[in-house]
C-alpha positions as a printed NumPy array, in Angstrom:
array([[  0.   ,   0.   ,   0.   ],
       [  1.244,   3.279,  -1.114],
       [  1.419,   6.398,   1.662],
       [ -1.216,   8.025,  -0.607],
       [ -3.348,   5.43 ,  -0.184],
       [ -2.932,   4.569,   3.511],
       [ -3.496,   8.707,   3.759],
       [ -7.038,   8.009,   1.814],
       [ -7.679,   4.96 ,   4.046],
       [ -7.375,   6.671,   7.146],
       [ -9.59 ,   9.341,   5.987],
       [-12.271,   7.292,   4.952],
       [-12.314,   5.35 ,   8.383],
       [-11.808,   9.234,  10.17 ],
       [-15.032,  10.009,   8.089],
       [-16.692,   6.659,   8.831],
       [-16.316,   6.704,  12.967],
       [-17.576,  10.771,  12.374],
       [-20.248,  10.529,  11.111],
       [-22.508,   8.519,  13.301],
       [-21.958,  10.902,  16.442],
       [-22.078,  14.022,  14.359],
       [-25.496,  12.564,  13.42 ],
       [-26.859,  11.334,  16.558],
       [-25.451,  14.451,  18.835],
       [-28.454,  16.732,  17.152],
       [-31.138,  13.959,  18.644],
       [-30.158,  13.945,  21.997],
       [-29.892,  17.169,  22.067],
       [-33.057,  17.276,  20.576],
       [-34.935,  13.77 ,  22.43 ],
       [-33.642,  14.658,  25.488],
       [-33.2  ,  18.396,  26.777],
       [-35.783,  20.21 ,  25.305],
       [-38.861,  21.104,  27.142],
       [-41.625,  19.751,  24.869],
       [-43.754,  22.701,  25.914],
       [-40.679,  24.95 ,  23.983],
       [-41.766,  24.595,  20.227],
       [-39.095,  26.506,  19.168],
       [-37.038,  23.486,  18.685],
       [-39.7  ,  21.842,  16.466],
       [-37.994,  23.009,  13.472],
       [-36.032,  20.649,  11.737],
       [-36.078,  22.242,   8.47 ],
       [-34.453,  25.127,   9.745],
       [-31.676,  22.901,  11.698],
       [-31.316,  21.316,   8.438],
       [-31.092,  24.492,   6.46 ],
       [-28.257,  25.97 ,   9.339],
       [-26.6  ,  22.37 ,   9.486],
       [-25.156,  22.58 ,   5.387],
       [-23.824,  26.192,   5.534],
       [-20.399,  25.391,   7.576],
       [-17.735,  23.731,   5.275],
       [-17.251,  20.714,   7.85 ],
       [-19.633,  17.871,   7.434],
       [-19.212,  17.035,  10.796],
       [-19.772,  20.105,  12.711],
       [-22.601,  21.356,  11.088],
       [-25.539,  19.377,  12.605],
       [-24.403,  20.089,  16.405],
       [-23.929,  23.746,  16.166],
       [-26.915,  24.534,  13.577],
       [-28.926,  22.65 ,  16.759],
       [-27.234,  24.692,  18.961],
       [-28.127,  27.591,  17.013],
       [-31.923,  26.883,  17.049],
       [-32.028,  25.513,  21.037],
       [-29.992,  28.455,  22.446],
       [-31.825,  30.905,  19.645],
       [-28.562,  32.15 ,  19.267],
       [-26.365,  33.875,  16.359],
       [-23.342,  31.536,  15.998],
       [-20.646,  33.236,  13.507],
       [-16.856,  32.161,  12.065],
       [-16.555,  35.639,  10.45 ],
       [-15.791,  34.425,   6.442],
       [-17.026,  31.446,   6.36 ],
       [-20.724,  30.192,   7.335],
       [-23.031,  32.639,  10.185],
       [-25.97 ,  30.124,  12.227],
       [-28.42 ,  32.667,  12.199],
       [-30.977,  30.968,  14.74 ],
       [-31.582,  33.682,  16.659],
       [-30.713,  37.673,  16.06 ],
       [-27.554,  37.835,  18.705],
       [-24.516,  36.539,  19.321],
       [-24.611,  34.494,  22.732],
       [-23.726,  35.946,  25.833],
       [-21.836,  34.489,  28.558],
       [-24.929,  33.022,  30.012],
       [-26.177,  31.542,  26.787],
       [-22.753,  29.879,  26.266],
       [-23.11 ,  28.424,  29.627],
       [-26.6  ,  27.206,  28.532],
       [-25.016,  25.633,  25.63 ],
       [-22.344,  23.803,  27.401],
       [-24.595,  22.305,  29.716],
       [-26.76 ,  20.788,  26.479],
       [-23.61 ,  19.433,  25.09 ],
       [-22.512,  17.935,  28.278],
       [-26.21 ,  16.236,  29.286],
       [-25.986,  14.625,  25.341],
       [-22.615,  13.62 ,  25.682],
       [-23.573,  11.702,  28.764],
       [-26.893,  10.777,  26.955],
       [-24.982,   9.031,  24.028],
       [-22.656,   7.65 ,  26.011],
       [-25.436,   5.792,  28.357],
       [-27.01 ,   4.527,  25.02 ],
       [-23.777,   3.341,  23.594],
       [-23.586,   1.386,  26.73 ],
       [-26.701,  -0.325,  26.42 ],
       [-26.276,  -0.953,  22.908],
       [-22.782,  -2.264,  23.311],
       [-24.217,  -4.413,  26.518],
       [-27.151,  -6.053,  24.009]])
């Protein structure tokens, strides 16, 4: 095997073990933490629109939900803006946002568990 092709290898597996959790992480976020009196999260369409504007295929479904939970502004100046709310989040809202990520991390990891048990 040539060094290009190991390099192509280990990108497709990098790519492979991705995608999954970048996939799942919007759910839990989603299944989990939201209030289901809060219909602001009930958009999918617009997490879906949000999710494909960032160049990353793996970053882009977390932070567009991010975006719509927090109903925040979420900005790399140049090169995609997660326009899910009208301003950029405050220390409080990041806080907010780090607690999400941290209750789905433990979420997925708790199912991964199971499923791994089974």
């Amino acid at each position: 095997m040539t060094a290009a092709a190991a390099v192509v290898a280990a990108a497709a597996l990098d790519r492979g073990f991705a995608e999954p959790p970048a996939r799942i992480h919007p759910v839990a976020l989603f299944g989990r933490l939201v209030s289901p009196v809060d219909r602001e999260w009930s958009r999918p369409t617009r997490v879906g629109e949000l999710a494909r504007r960032p160049s990353s295929p793996n970053s882009g479904w977390p932070m567009a939900t991010l975006a719509v939970l927090l109903q925040t502004r979420l900005e790399k100046p140049g090169h995609y803006l997660l326009d899910g709310g009208p301003e950029a989040p405050d220390a409080a809202t990041a806080a907010r946002g780090v607690r999400l990520v941290s209750r789905a991390g433990l979420l997925a990891f708790a199912v991964a568990g199971v499923v791994a048990w089974f």
